[in-house]
Structure formats: C-alpha cells, structure tokens
mmCIF file of C-alpha atoms in Angstrom:
data_model
loop_
_atom_site.group_PDB
_atom_site.id
_atom_site.type_symbol
_atom_site.label_atom_id
_atom_site.label_comp_id
_atom_site.label_asym_id
_atom_site.label_seq_id
_atom_site.Cartn_x
_atom_site.Cartn_y
_atom_site.Cartn_z
ATOM 1 C CA UNK A 246 15.639 -8.460 10.429
ATOM 2 C CA UNK A 247 15.817 -11.734 12.309
ATOM 3 C CA UNK A 248 13.185 -14.157 13.444
ATOM 4 C CA UNK A 249 13.334 -15.763 16.881
ATOM 5 C CA UNK A 250 12.615 -19.272 15.598
ATOM 6 C CA UNK A 251 14.416 -19.383 12.255
ATOM 7 C CA UNK A 252 17.263 -17.287 10.826
ATOM 8 C CA UNK A 253 16.093 -14.999 8.055
ATOM 9 C CA UNK A 254 16.974 -15.943 4.501
ATOM 10 C CA UNK A 255 16.214 -13.434 1.827
ATOM 11 C CA UNK A 256 16.458 -13.922 -1.950
ATOM 12 C CA UNK A 257 18.842 -12.337 -3.709
ATOM 13 C CA UNK A 258 11.417 3.260 -16.302
ATOM 14 C CA UNK A 259 13.219 5.436 -17.323
ATOM 15 C CA UNK A 260 14.699 8.123 -15.069
ATOM 16 C CA UNK A 261 12.653 11.208 -14.387
ATOM 17 C CA UNK A 262 13.790 14.805 -14.680
ATOM 18 C CA UNK A 263 16.401 15.762 -12.109
ATOM 19 C CA UNK A 264 14.379 18.785 -11.129
ATOM 20 C CA UNK A 265 11.850 16.564 -9.361
ATOM 21 C CA UNK A 266 12.125 16.993 -5.606
ATOM 22 C CA UNK A 267 11.838 14.104 -3.189
ATOM 23 C CA UNK A 268 11.703 13.557 0.524
ATOM 24 C CA UNK A 269 14.957 11.640 0.131
ATOM 25 C CA UNK A 270 17.903 13.119 -1.735
ATOM 26 C CA UNK A 271 18.580 11.188 -4.973
ATOM 27 C CA UNK A 272 21.287 8.590 -4.474
ATOM 28 C CA UNK A 273 24.560 8.866 -6.369
ATOM 29 C CA UNK A 274 25.726 6.045 -8.613
ATOM 30 C CA UNK A 275 28.218 4.847 -5.978
ATOM 31 C CA UNK A 276 25.392 4.466 -3.466
ATOM 32 C CA UNK A 277 24.240 1.374 -5.392
ATOM 33 C CA UNK A 278 27.671 -0.275 -5.368
ATOM 34 C CA UNK A 279 29.323 -1.026 -2.009
ATOM 35 C CA UNK A 280 28.573 2.404 -0.499
ATOM 36 C CA UNK A 281 29.697 1.217 2.956
ATOM 37 C CA UNK A 282 33.257 1.525 1.696
ATOM 38 C CA UNK A 283 32.777 5.305 1.584
ATOM 39 C CA UNK A 284 33.739 6.411 5.059
ATOM 40 C CA UNK A 285 31.353 9.377 4.962
ATOM 41 C CA UNK A 286 28.279 7.135 4.630
ATOM 42 C CA UNK A 287 26.327 6.720 7.865
ATOM 43 C CA UNK A 288 25.576 3.243 9.244
ATOM 44 C CA UNK A 289 22.660 1.916 11.294
ATOM 45 C CA UNK A 290 22.385 -1.282 13.348
ATOM 46 C CA UNK A 291 19.168 -3.269 13.661
ATOM 47 C CA UNK A 292 18.805 -6.055 16.192
ATOM 48 C CA UNK A 293 16.328 -8.311 17.922
ATOM 49 C CA UNK A 294 16.148 -9.580 21.465
ATOM 50 C CA UNK A 295 18.580 -12.468 20.995
ATOM 51 C CA UNK A 296 21.441 -10.322 19.629
ATOM 52 C CA UNK A 297 23.915 -9.585 22.457
ATOM 53 C CA UNK A 298 25.221 -6.010 22.392
ATOM 54 C CA UNK A 299 28.357 -4.676 24.071
ATOM 55 C CA UNK A 300 27.443 -0.995 24.167
ATOM 56 C CA UNK A 301 30.865 0.254 25.239
ATOM 57 C CA UNK A 302 32.474 -1.462 22.237
ATOM 58 C CA UNK A 303 29.693 -0.389 19.874
ATOM 59 C CA UNK A 304 30.208 3.264 20.823
ATOM 60 C CA UNK A 305 33.758 3.149 19.433
ATOM 61 C CA UNK A 306 32.463 2.973 15.847
ATOM 62 C CA UNK A 307 31.705 6.604 15.066
ATOM 63 C CA UNK A 308 29.984 5.731 11.780
ATOM 64 C CA UNK A 309 27.078 4.129 13.666
ATOM 65 C CA UNK A 310 24.364 6.792 13.771
ATOM 66 C CA UNK A 311 21.243 4.824 14.659
ATOM 67 C CA UNK A 312 19.977 1.673 16.349
ATOM 68 C CA UNK A 313 16.690 0.029 15.289
ATOM 69 C CA UNK A 314 15.357 -2.693 17.562
ATOM 70 C CA UNK A 315 12.643 -5.256 16.975
ATOM 71 C CA UNK A 316 9.502 -4.341 18.873
ATOM 72 C CA UNK A 317 6.321 -6.344 18.350
ATOM 73 C CA UNK A 318 5.745 -9.578 16.461
ATOM 74 C CA UNK A 319 2.249 -10.005 15.041
ATOM 75 C CA UNK A 320 -0.405 -9.914 17.725
ATOM 76 C CA UNK A 321 0.319 -9.994 21.486
ATOM 77 C CA UNK A 322 -0.228 -13.247 23.408
ATOM 78 C CA UNK A 323 -3.725 -14.100 24.602
ATOM 79 C CA UNK A 324 -4.622 -12.116 27.682
ATOM 80 C CA UNK A 325 -6.037 -15.101 29.590
ATOM 81 C CA UNK A 326 -4.384 -18.508 29.770
ATOM 82 C CA UNK A 327 -6.758 -21.483 29.744
ATOM 83 C CA UNK A 328 -6.905 -25.066 28.511
ATOM 84 C CA UNK A 329 -4.990 -28.142 29.559
ATOM 85 C CA UNK A 330 -1.681 -28.033 31.397
ATOM 86 C CA UNK A 331 0.422 -27.916 28.223
ATOM 87 C CA UNK A 332 -1.593 -25.078 26.685
ATOM 88 C CA UNK A 333 -1.467 -23.089 29.919
ATOM 89 C CA UNK A 334 2.304 -23.518 30.266
ATOM 90 C CA UNK A 335 2.817 -22.408 26.650
ATOM 91 C CA UNK A 336 0.602 -19.374 27.162
ATOM 92 C CA UNK A 337 2.523 -18.328 30.284
ATOM 93 C CA UNK A 338 5.860 -18.845 28.502
ATOM 94 C CA UNK A 339 4.738 -16.590 25.656
ATOM 95 C CA UNK A 340 3.684 -13.918 28.112
ATOM 96 C CA UNK A 341 7.025 -14.150 29.913
ATOM 97 C CA UNK A 342 8.920 -13.830 26.633
ATOM 98 C CA UNK A 343 6.726 -10.890 25.624
ATOM 99 C CA UNK A 344 7.351 -9.084 28.918
ATOM 100 C CA UNK A 345 11.124 -9.720 28.837
ATOM 101 C CA UNK A 346 11.361 -8.539 25.214
ATOM 102 C CA UNK A 347 9.476 -5.346 26.044
ATOM 103 C CA UNK A 348 11.679 -4.662 29.064
ATOM 104 C CA UNK A 349 14.839 -5.246 27.005
ATOM 105 C CA UNK A 350 13.495 -2.986 24.269
ATOM 106 C CA UNK A 351 12.952 -0.078 26.639
ATOM 107 C CA UNK A 352 16.349 -0.609 28.299
ATOM 108 C CA UNK A 353 18.150 -0.567 24.968
ATOM 109 C CA UNK A 354 16.248 2.546 24.003
ATOM 110 C CA UNK A 355 17.539 4.404 27.058
ATOM 111 C CA UNK A 356 21.127 3.238 26.528
ATOM 112 C CA UNK A 357 21.175 3.997 22.794
ATOM 113 C CA UNK A 358 19.859 7.518 23.272
ATOM 114 C CA UNK A 359 22.337 8.099 26.106
ATOM 115 C CA UNK A 360 25.114 7.271 23.630
ATOM 116 C CA UNK A 361 23.731 9.810 21.161
ATOM 117 C CA UNK A 362 22.300 7.254 18.747
ATOM 118 C CA UNK A 363 19.053 7.724 16.863
ATOM 119 C CA UNK A 364 16.437 5.174 17.917
ATOM 120 C CA UNK A 365 13.963 3.149 15.899
ATOM 121 C CA UNK A 366 11.576 0.202 16.186
ATOM 122 C CA UNK A 367 10.241 -2.312 13.693
ATOM 123 C CA UNK A 368 7.203 -4.585 13.676
ATOM 124 C CA UNK A 369 7.418 -8.092 12.250
ATOM 125 C CA UNK A 370 4.220 -8.348 10.198
ATOM 126 C CA UNK A 371 2.213 -11.570 10.398
ATOM 127 C CA UNK A 372 -0.960 -12.634 8.521
ATOM 128 C CA UNK A 373 -4.301 -11.199 9.628
ATOM 129 C CA UNK A 374 -5.734 -8.327 11.703
ATOM 130 C CA UNK A 375 -3.622 -5.373 10.499
ATOM 131 C CA UNK A 376 -5.368 -2.899 12.821
ATOM 132 C CA UNK A 377 -4.733 -5.094 15.859
ATOM 133 C CA UNK A 378 -1.090 -5.503 14.864
ATOM 134 C CA UNK A 379 -0.696 -1.743 14.402
ATOM 135 C CA UNK A 380 -2.106 -1.163 17.882
ATOM 136 C CA UNK A 381 0.212 -3.823 19.301
ATOM 137 C CA UNK A 382 3.192 -2.161 17.614
ATOM 138 C CA UNK A 383 2.437 1.307 18.942
ATOM 139 C CA UNK A 384 1.591 0.072 22.426
ATOM 140 C CA UNK A 385 4.802 -1.979 22.555
ATOM 141 C CA UNK A 386 7.198 0.611 21.114
ATOM 142 C CA UNK A 387 5.666 3.687 22.795
ATOM 143 C CA UNK A 388 7.347 5.837 20.113
ATOM 144 C CA UNK A 389 8.531 9.346 20.800
ATOM 145 C CA UNK A 390 8.301 12.044 18.110
ATOM 146 C CA UNK A 391 11.883 11.363 16.966
ATOM 147 C CA UNK A 392 11.706 7.547 16.978
ATOM 148 C CA UNK A 393 11.752 5.812 13.613
ATOM 149 C CA UNK A 394 8.991 3.273 12.962
ATOM 150 C CA UNK A 395 9.269 0.482 10.388
ATOM 151 C CA UNK A 396 6.963 -2.195 9.027
ATOM 152 C CA UNK A 397 8.874 -5.412 8.297
ATOM 153 C CA UNK A 398 7.362 -7.424 5.420
ATOM 154 C CA UNK A 399 9.704 -10.363 4.962
ATOM 155 C CA UNK A 400 8.253 -11.554 1.671
ATOM 156 C CA UNK A 401 5.221 -11.377 -0.601
ATOM 157 C CA UNK A 402 3.641 -14.563 0.749
ATOM 158 C CA UNK A 403 0.327 -13.874 2.540
ATOM 159 C CA UNK A 404 0.289 -17.371 4.050
ATOM 160 C CA UNK A 405 3.414 -16.614 6.105
ATOM 161 C CA UNK A 406 3.539 -12.818 6.311
ATOM 162 C CA UNK A 407 1.137 -9.918 6.259
ATOM 163 C CA UNK A 408 -0.485 -9.432 2.854
ATOM 164 C CA UNK A 409 0.260 -6.206 1.029
ATOM 165 C CA UNK A 410 -3.416 -5.245 1.192
ATOM 166 C CA UNK A 411 -3.360 -5.630 4.980
ATOM 167 C CA UNK A 412 -0.065 -3.741 5.082
ATOM 168 C CA UNK A 413 -1.816 -0.766 3.486
ATOM 169 C CA UNK A 414 -4.364 -0.790 6.314
ATOM 170 C CA UNK A 415 -1.599 -1.222 8.912
ATOM 171 C CA UNK A 416 0.176 1.882 7.602
ATOM 172 C CA UNK A 417 -3.086 3.813 7.469
ATOM 173 C CA UNK A 418 -3.893 2.972 11.091
ATOM 174 C CA UNK A 419 -0.421 3.927 12.318
ATOM 175 C CA UNK A 420 -0.895 7.314 10.670
ATOM 176 C CA UNK A 421 -4.336 7.676 12.237
ATOM 177 C CA UNK A 422 -2.906 7.097 15.699
ATOM 178 C CA UNK A 423 0.375 9.015 15.666
ATOM 179 C CA UNK A 424 0.131 11.277 12.613
ATOM 180 C CA UNK A 425 3.096 9.926 10.632
ATOM 181 C CA UNK A 426 4.037 6.961 8.483
ATOM 182 C CA UNK A 427 6.430 4.061 9.069
ATOM 183 C CA UNK A 428 9.342 3.102 6.836
ATOM 184 C CA UNK A 429 8.805 0.043 4.645
ATOM 185 C CA UNK A 430 11.338 -2.758 5.163
ATOM 186 C CA UNK A 431 11.310 -5.470 2.498
ATOM 187 C CA UNK A 432 13.440 -7.398 0.037
ATOM 188 C CA UNK A 433 14.092 -6.733 -3.634
ATOM 189 C CA UNK A 434 11.395 -9.055 -4.969
ATOM 190 C CA UNK A 435 8.611 -7.558 -2.874
ATOM 191 C CA UNK A 436 9.789 -3.991 -3.464
ATOM 192 C CA UNK A 437 9.695 -4.564 -7.227
ATOM 193 C CA UNK A 438 6.182 -6.018 -7.005
ATOM 194 C CA UNK A 439 4.968 -2.972 -5.082
ATOM 195 C CA UNK A 440 6.666 -0.627 -7.559
ATOM 196 C CA UNK A 441 5.097 -2.439 -10.520
ATOM 197 C CA UNK A 442 1.663 -2.091 -8.881
ATOM 198 C CA UNK A 443 1.992 1.374 -7.388
ATOM 199 C CA UNK A 444 -1.578 2.326 -8.372
ATOM 200 C CA UNK A 445 -2.837 -0.591 -6.270
ATOM 201 C CA UNK A 446 -0.511 -0.011 -3.313
ATOM 202 C CA UNK A 447 -0.746 3.758 -3.126
ATOM 203 C CA UNK A 448 0.635 3.983 0.413
ATOM 204 C CA UNK A 449 3.274 1.253 0.382
ATOM 205 C CA UNK A 450 4.743 2.581 -2.859
ATOM 206 C CA UNK A 451 5.280 5.994 -1.269
ATOM 207 C CA UNK A 452 6.847 4.925 2.015
ATOM 208 C CA UNK A 453 10.587 5.513 2.430
ATOM 209 C CA UNK A 454 12.249 2.236 1.486
ATOM 210 C CA UNK A 455 14.443 0.209 3.803
ATOM 211 C CA UNK A 456 15.927 -2.130 1.216
ATOM 212 C CA UNK A 457 17.209 -5.611 2.106
ATOM 213 C CA UNK A 458 19.592 -7.187 -0.391
ATOM 214 C CA UNK A 459 22.917 -8.868 0.323
ATOM 215 C CA UNK A 460 24.752 -8.152 -2.913
ATOM 216 C CA UNK A 461 27.592 -5.672 -3.447
ATOM 217 C CA UNK A 462 25.727 -4.036 -6.358
ATOM 218 C CA UNK A 463 21.985 -3.382 -6.541
ATOM 219 C CA UNK A 464 21.725 -0.869 -9.385
ATOM 220 C CA UNK A 465 20.227 -3.394 -11.808
ATOM 221 C CA UNK A 466 17.688 -4.723 -9.306
ATOM 222 C CA UNK A 467 16.646 -1.563 -7.493
ATOM 223 C CA UNK A 468 13.020 -0.497 -8.326
ATOM 224 C CA UNK A 469 14.084 2.847 -9.774
ATOM 225 C CA UNK A 470 10.746 3.432 -11.490
ATOM 226 C CA UNK A 471 9.107 4.138 -8.142
ATOM 227 C CA UNK A 472 11.896 4.817 -5.614
ATOM 228 C CA UNK A 473 14.804 6.952 -6.706
ATOM 229 C CA UNK A 474 16.772 6.166 -3.550
ATOM 230 C CA UNK A 475 16.653 3.994 -0.491
ATOM 231 C CA UNK A 476 16.387 5.404 3.007
ATOM 232 C CA UNK A 477 18.486 2.504 4.300
ATOM 233 C CA UNK A 478 20.071 -0.510 2.624
ATOM 234 C CA UNK A 479 20.544 -3.616 4.757
ATOM 235 C CA UNK A 480 23.681 -4.992 3.134
ATOM 236 C CA UNK A 481 25.106 -7.241 5.859
ATOM 237 C CA UNK A 482 23.466 -10.016 7.878
ATOM 238 C CA UNK A 483 23.908 -13.677 8.720
ATOM 239 C CA UNK A 484 23.227 -14.476 5.049
ATOM 240 C CA UNK A 485 26.568 -12.974 3.939
ATOM 241 C CA UNK A 486 28.558 -12.400 7.127
ATOM 242 C CA UNK A 487 30.420 -15.208 8.819
ATOM 243 C CA UNK A 488 33.460 -15.853 10.933
ATOM 244 C CA UNK A 489 35.998 -15.389 8.150
ATOM 245 C CA UNK A 490 34.318 -12.950 5.794
ATOM 246 C CA UNK A 491 31.874 -10.061 6.262
ATOM 247 C CA UNK A 492 31.077 -6.862 4.315
ATOM 248 C CA UNK A 493 31.346 -4.827 7.514
ATOM 249 C CA UNK A 494 31.932 -5.726 11.147
ATOM 250 C CA UNK A 495 30.666 -3.611 14.011
ATOM 251 C CA UNK A 496 32.547 -3.776 17.289
ATOM 252 C CA UNK A 497 30.575 -5.175 20.201
ATOM 253 C CA UNK A 498 28.120 -7.102 18.021
ATOM 254 C CA UNK A 499 27.926 -10.732 16.838
ATOM 255 C CA UNK A 500 28.656 -11.801 13.270
ATOM 256 C CA UNK A 501 24.973 -12.170 12.431
ATOM 257 C CA UNK A 502 24.063 -8.587 13.359
ATOM 258 C CA UNK A 503 22.224 -6.652 10.636
ATOM 259 C CA UNK A 504 24.097 -3.603 9.329
ATOM 260 C CA UNK A 505 22.547 -0.907 7.151
ATOM 261 C CA UNK A 506 23.990 1.942 5.127
ATOM 262 C CA UNK A 507 22.369 5.280 4.300
ATOM 263 C CA UNK A 508 22.951 7.170 1.028
ATOM 264 C CA UNK A 509 24.101 10.205 3.021
ATOM 265 C CA UNK A 510 26.474 11.279 5.758
ATOM 266 C CA UNK A 511 25.746 11.280 9.476
ATOM 267 C CA UNK A 512 24.521 14.879 9.636
ATOM 268 C CA UNK A 513 22.067 14.383 6.758
ATOM 269 C CA UNK A 514 20.740 11.149 8.241
ATOM 270 C CA UNK A 515 20.135 12.771 11.616
ATOM 271 C CA UNK A 516 18.307 15.608 9.866
ATOM 272 C CA UNK A 517 15.987 13.242 7.948
ATOM 273 C CA UNK A 518 15.381 10.827 10.822
ATOM 274 C CA UNK A 519 12.747 9.434 11.509
ATOM 275 C CA UNK A 520 11.439 9.543 7.880
ATOM 276 C CA UNK A 521 7.826 10.054 8.951
ATOM 277 C CA UNK A 522 6.439 11.326 5.652
ATOM 278 C CA UNK A 523 5.724 10.016 2.161
ATOM 279 C CA UNK A 524 8.042 10.298 -0.807
ATOM 280 C CA UNK A 525 6.861 12.308 -3.799
ATOM 281 C CA UNK A 526 4.863 10.323 -6.329
ATOM 282 C CA UNK A 527 6.875 9.781 -9.485
ATOM 283 C CA UNK A 528 5.260 11.065 -12.713
ATOM 284 C CA UNK A 529 4.317 8.726 -15.496
ATOM 285 C CA UNK A 530 6.556 8.698 -18.547
ATOM 286 C CA UNK A 531 3.897 10.272 -20.786
ATOM 287 C CA UNK A 532 3.468 13.125 -18.322
ATOM 288 C CA UNK A 533 6.986 14.309 -19.193
ATOM 289 C CA UNK A 534 6.078 14.836 -22.870
ATOM 290 C CA UNK A 535 5.298 18.473 -23.766
ATOM 291 C CA UNK A 536 2.104 19.151 -25.666
ATOM 292 C CA UNK A 537 2.558 20.385 -29.270
ATOM 293 C CA UNK A 538 2.659 24.113 -30.029
ATOM 294 C CA UNK A 539 1.487 25.933 -33.118
ATOM 295 C CA UNK A 540 4.197 27.364 -35.367
ATOM 296 C CA UNK A 541 2.936 30.906 -34.812
ATOM 297 C CA UNK A 542 3.083 30.531 -31.033
ATOM 298 C CA UNK A 543 6.578 29.096 -31.207
ATOM 299 C CA UNK A 544 7.873 31.936 -33.383
ATOM 300 C CA UNK A 545 6.299 34.510 -31.093
ATOM 301 C CA UNK A 546 8.501 33.369 -28.204
ATOM 302 C CA UNK A 547 7.851 33.512 -24.449
ATOM 303 C CA UNK A 548 6.019 30.221 -24.639
ATOM 304 C CA UNK A 549 5.015 28.297 -21.536
ATOM 305 C CA UNK A 550 5.296 24.579 -22.059
ATOM 306 C CA UNK A 551 2.476 22.388 -20.853
ATOM 307 C CA UNK A 552 2.834 18.654 -20.390
ATOM 308 C CA UNK A 553 0.539 15.751 -21.018
ATOM 309 C CA UNK A 554 -1.460 14.570 -18.052
ATOM 310 C CA UNK A 555 -1.920 10.885 -17.461
ATOM 311 C CA UNK A 556 -4.836 9.653 -15.427
ATOM 312 C CA UNK A 557 -4.094 6.625 -13.264
ATOM 313 C CA UNK A 558 -5.577 3.405 -14.625
ATOM 314 C CA UNK A 559 -8.890 2.401 -13.055
ATOM 315 C CA UNK A 560 -8.752 0.085 -10.101
ATOM 316 C CA UNK A 561 -10.351 -3.347 -10.151
ATOM 317 C CA UNK A 562 -13.226 -2.090 -7.997
ATOM 318 C CA UNK A 563 -13.898 0.785 -10.408
ATOM 319 C CA UNK A 564 -13.866 -1.584 -13.383
ATOM 320 C CA UNK A 565 -16.364 -3.921 -11.689
ATOM 321 C CA UNK A 566 -18.652 -0.982 -10.785
ATOM 322 C CA UNK A 567 -18.586 0.372 -14.346
ATOM 323 C CA UNK A 568 -19.301 -3.055 -15.817
ATOM 324 C CA UNK A 569 -22.193 -3.633 -13.405
ATOM 325 C CA UNK A 570 -23.744 -0.264 -14.229
ATOM 326 C CA UNK A 571 -23.451 -0.886 -17.976
ATOM 327 C CA UNK A 572 -24.909 -4.365 -17.679
ATOM 328 C CA UNK A 573 -27.860 -3.128 -15.612
ATOM 329 C CA UNK A 574 -28.609 -0.467 -18.219
ATOM 330 C CA UNK A 575 -28.378 -2.966 -21.068
ATOM 331 C CA UNK A 576 -30.579 -5.501 -19.275
ATOM 332 C CA UNK A 577 -33.139 -2.794 -18.510
ATOM 333 C CA UNK A 578 -33.391 -1.864 -22.194
ATOM 334 C CA UNK A 579 -34.407 -5.457 -23.047
ATOM 335 C CA UNK A 580 -37.266 -5.668 -20.545
ATOM 336 C CA UNK A 581 -40.861 -5.282 -21.907
ATOM 337 C CA UNK A 582 -43.640 -3.553 -19.990
ATOM 338 C CA UNK A 583 -45.837 -5.764 -17.893
ATOM 339 C CA UNK A 584 -48.793 -7.382 -19.780
ATOM 340 C CA UNK A 585 -51.325 -6.064 -17.335
ATOM 341 C CA UNK A 586 -50.096 -2.522 -17.859
ATOM 342 C CA UNK A 587 -50.355 -2.857 -21.663
ATOM 343 C CA UNK A 588 -53.897 -4.257 -21.509
ATOM 344 C CA UNK A 589 -55.075 -1.567 -19.127
ATOM 345 C CA UNK A 590 -53.616 1.169 -21.345
ATOM 346 C CA UNK A 591 -55.232 -0.271 -24.516
ATOM 347 C CA UNK A 592 -58.667 -0.707 -22.888
ATOM 348 C CA UNK A 593 -58.542 2.836 -21.552
ATOM 349 C CA UNK A 594 -57.642 4.202 -24.993
ATOM 350 C CA UNK A 595 -60.498 2.245 -26.615
ATOM 351 C CA UNK A 596 -63.043 3.525 -24.109
ATOM 352 C CA UNK A 597 -61.884 7.084 -24.677
ATOM 353 C CA UNK A 598 -62.261 6.626 -28.438
ATOM 354 C CA UNK A 599 -65.779 5.279 -28.010
ATOM 355 C CA UNK A 600 -66.767 8.238 -25.894
ATOM 356 C CA UNK A 601 -65.243 10.968 -28.045
ATOM 357 C CA UNK A 602 -65.371 9.816 -31.678
ATOM 358 C CA UNK A 603 -67.817 6.923 -32.396
ATOM 359 C CA UNK A 604 -71.489 8.137 -32.538
ATOM 360 C CA UNK A 605 -73.990 6.227 -30.472
ATOM 361 C CA UNK A 606 -77.068 4.485 -31.984
ATOM 362 C CA UNK A 607 -79.549 6.726 -30.139
ATOM 363 C CA UNK A 608 -77.870 9.793 -31.555
ATOM 364 C CA UNK A 609 -78.303 8.468 -35.122
ATOM 365 C CA UNK A 610 -82.008 7.748 -34.641
ATOM 366 C CA UNK A 611 -82.681 11.156 -33.110
ATOM 367 C CA UNK A 612 -80.973 13.128 -35.881
ATOM 368 C CA UNK A 613 -83.359 14.858 -38.465
ATOM 369 C CA UNK A 614 -83.329 13.415 -41.995
ATOM 370 C CA UNK A 615 -83.115 15.413 -45.218
ATOM 371 C CA UNK A 616 -84.692 13.485 -48.138
ATOM 372 C CA UNK A 617 -82.887 15.593 -50.703
ATOM 373 C CA UNK A 618 -79.513 15.231 -49.296
ATOM 374 C CA UNK A 619 -80.019 11.519 -48.737
ATOM 375 C CA UNK A 620 -81.614 10.986 -52.210
ATOM 376 C CA UNK A 621 -84.429 9.053 -50.597
ATOM 377 C CA UNK A 622 -86.895 10.213 -53.256
ATOM 378 C CA UNK A 623 -85.150 8.111 -55.877
ATOM 379 C CA UNK A 624 -84.893 5.025 -53.755
ATOM 380 C CA UNK A 625 -88.382 5.132 -52.236
ATOM 381 C CA UNK A 626 -90.655 3.567 -54.885
ATOM 382 C CA UNK A 627 -93.440 2.534 -52.563
ATOM 383 C CA UNK A 628 -96.987 3.544 -53.705
ATOM 384 C CA UNK A 629 -98.418 6.671 -52.183
#
C-alpha cells in the first residue's frame, strides 16, 4: 500500500496435522522463498490514485490476475466547509481530491474488469470511529459480490493507525452490512502480534492474510501458528524496487508499484477470489494429544481415539468479572448484622420467654399451698 503524503516504509507452534482443512490451500515450502520466480504463480497489482497505469501495456503480462485499488482513507471530509479563508480552501481541496479519487477508482474498476482482471479495494485504516470508517469504505467502493475487500493496517501503532480493537469492530460492521469479511493486509510484526493474541483478536486472526514483507524468504518470520498460508504476499514495492533492481517488474506500471504473489496458479486464485470468509481456527497443541486408553480396550481393537479438549484462556473482562464476584462474596461474609436488628431480635426473644416460661407473681400467690409437701409444720414454731 502507499500513502498519498509519505511513501510507505515497512519493517522487515508447531505444525498441525495435514488433515486439517482450511479456506486457503496450505502453501508449499517454495511459496515462502521467492515464489514469484515460479511462472505458474498468479500475480496481483495494488495501486493508489497517484500510480499511473498504462492498461494496454499491463494487459501484456498474462500472470497478472487481479488489480486492487485504494478506496477510502479514514473518514470522508467534513460535509460542510466553514471557518476562515484558509480552513475553507483546505476543506474544498479535500473534497475535490476525494471526488477525483472516487471517480478514478470507478473508472479503473470498469477498465480492469473489461480486461478480465479480478477487482479489489482496500481501506487505509486511521485512528478512531471504526464504524464510520467501515461505512465510508463501503459507500466509496460500492463493492459487487465478486469484489475483494481489504482492511489495510499499516502497523500496530494506535496513535497513527487504527487500533486492533477498533479493527475488530470495523470487520464486524463490514460483515453486518454486506455479509462477508475483508482480507487483512498488514506487515510481519503486526501479523505476529495478532497470531500471538488470537484469543483476543478472534476475528482478525481468522481473516485471510495479505502479507507485506520485502524479503526473498519469509519462512522463518511467517506466523505459522495461526495462518498456514497467505492469501497474497506483497513482495515488491518502492522499498525494494528501484531503477536498476527489482524483484519483479510489471509492464505499464512505475517502479514503485506494489506487486503481490499468490500461493496458487491463476485458475485457483480466480476460484477463491474474493476471499470473503474466515479461515479455519487452528487447534491448540494439546488438542492434538489422544486421551489414554485402557489396556483391555486397546487389545480389543476397533478403538476410536478421542483427543484432549483445550478451553480458550479467559479474557481480561472475564477475569475482572470473576474477581469482582469473588471479592463481593468475601466482603459480604465479613459484614455483621445491623445493631438495631440484633437488639430487636433479643428483646423479642426475652419477651417471649417471659410470657411462656417465667411464672408471674400473681400466679404464685393464687396457687394452693400444701403444708406437708412444703414442710411448713417443722418450720412454723409460732404459738397456737
């Protein structure tokens, strides 16, 4: 991807069972080491509004299968222009640029499809308002059912680019509106961070990966624990393509054009385009360990193996909720009943005891006396 103001500069678990199926076919070993040298690998161009394109020359390269163009950039310009003269002129200039970029986008879309190329659009993600940016992207690109959509996260720096948390909401809103998911475009560092935190980024970690890295070999750096293959690998750009040396040159395009390779041939890429679904979630390592069997069951034969299940670790929100509930219960166990309640209960119990068990003085005086039983004859020595 390229930015209008500044050229883009990007920084340079164990395998699972091969029976696992994925939305993308597993890449071969050569697909991580200069795969563009294999003439059967399909190529895709991505461009922005300042890249000049000679379409007649471009059409001569039969390996080019698709064309992905920059669509929206953050939020659209303010609808009304107000302020001093400078602010008003800037606002009108932004609107003019926005309108020209949209017109160029739609023109290129018509030309590319007329040449038999697959079409795609990407959104340059900026900080803040992911729902508004998703709406801007869809309204700008006006995607058809066979148009690829991509979310471009340049780096994991929320002060300059969309945060990964907002990116999750962006992806969710795109799916709410059009019923499918975009491809995730990002560099190696950000892709690894998402893969290492796949339980936190449950959507981003399952998007088809458009991988940006300008090295001839990426096998050591590719986040294999989460993605088993890339959908596209952006291997050539201004960062490593100049006047005298370039990994791959496309006729009719400038030296700084972005070129991408797919881990498949042209027919397979056309069949999988526009990658609108999610990749299969990769199992945890412990989940591939069979549970132990008894000796008798093993000797009997015809045994069905069952594997350990691994629950995902609790999220931060779940941990906070559990801690709060436990603390509330503990604090409640230390609280004593109110003093007034205790006094009222004790007074009521005492009154009930007086009424039911302790004899009254009038009852004692009224009771008949028995001189024998009381031995009063021995104690009464008064004269008669």
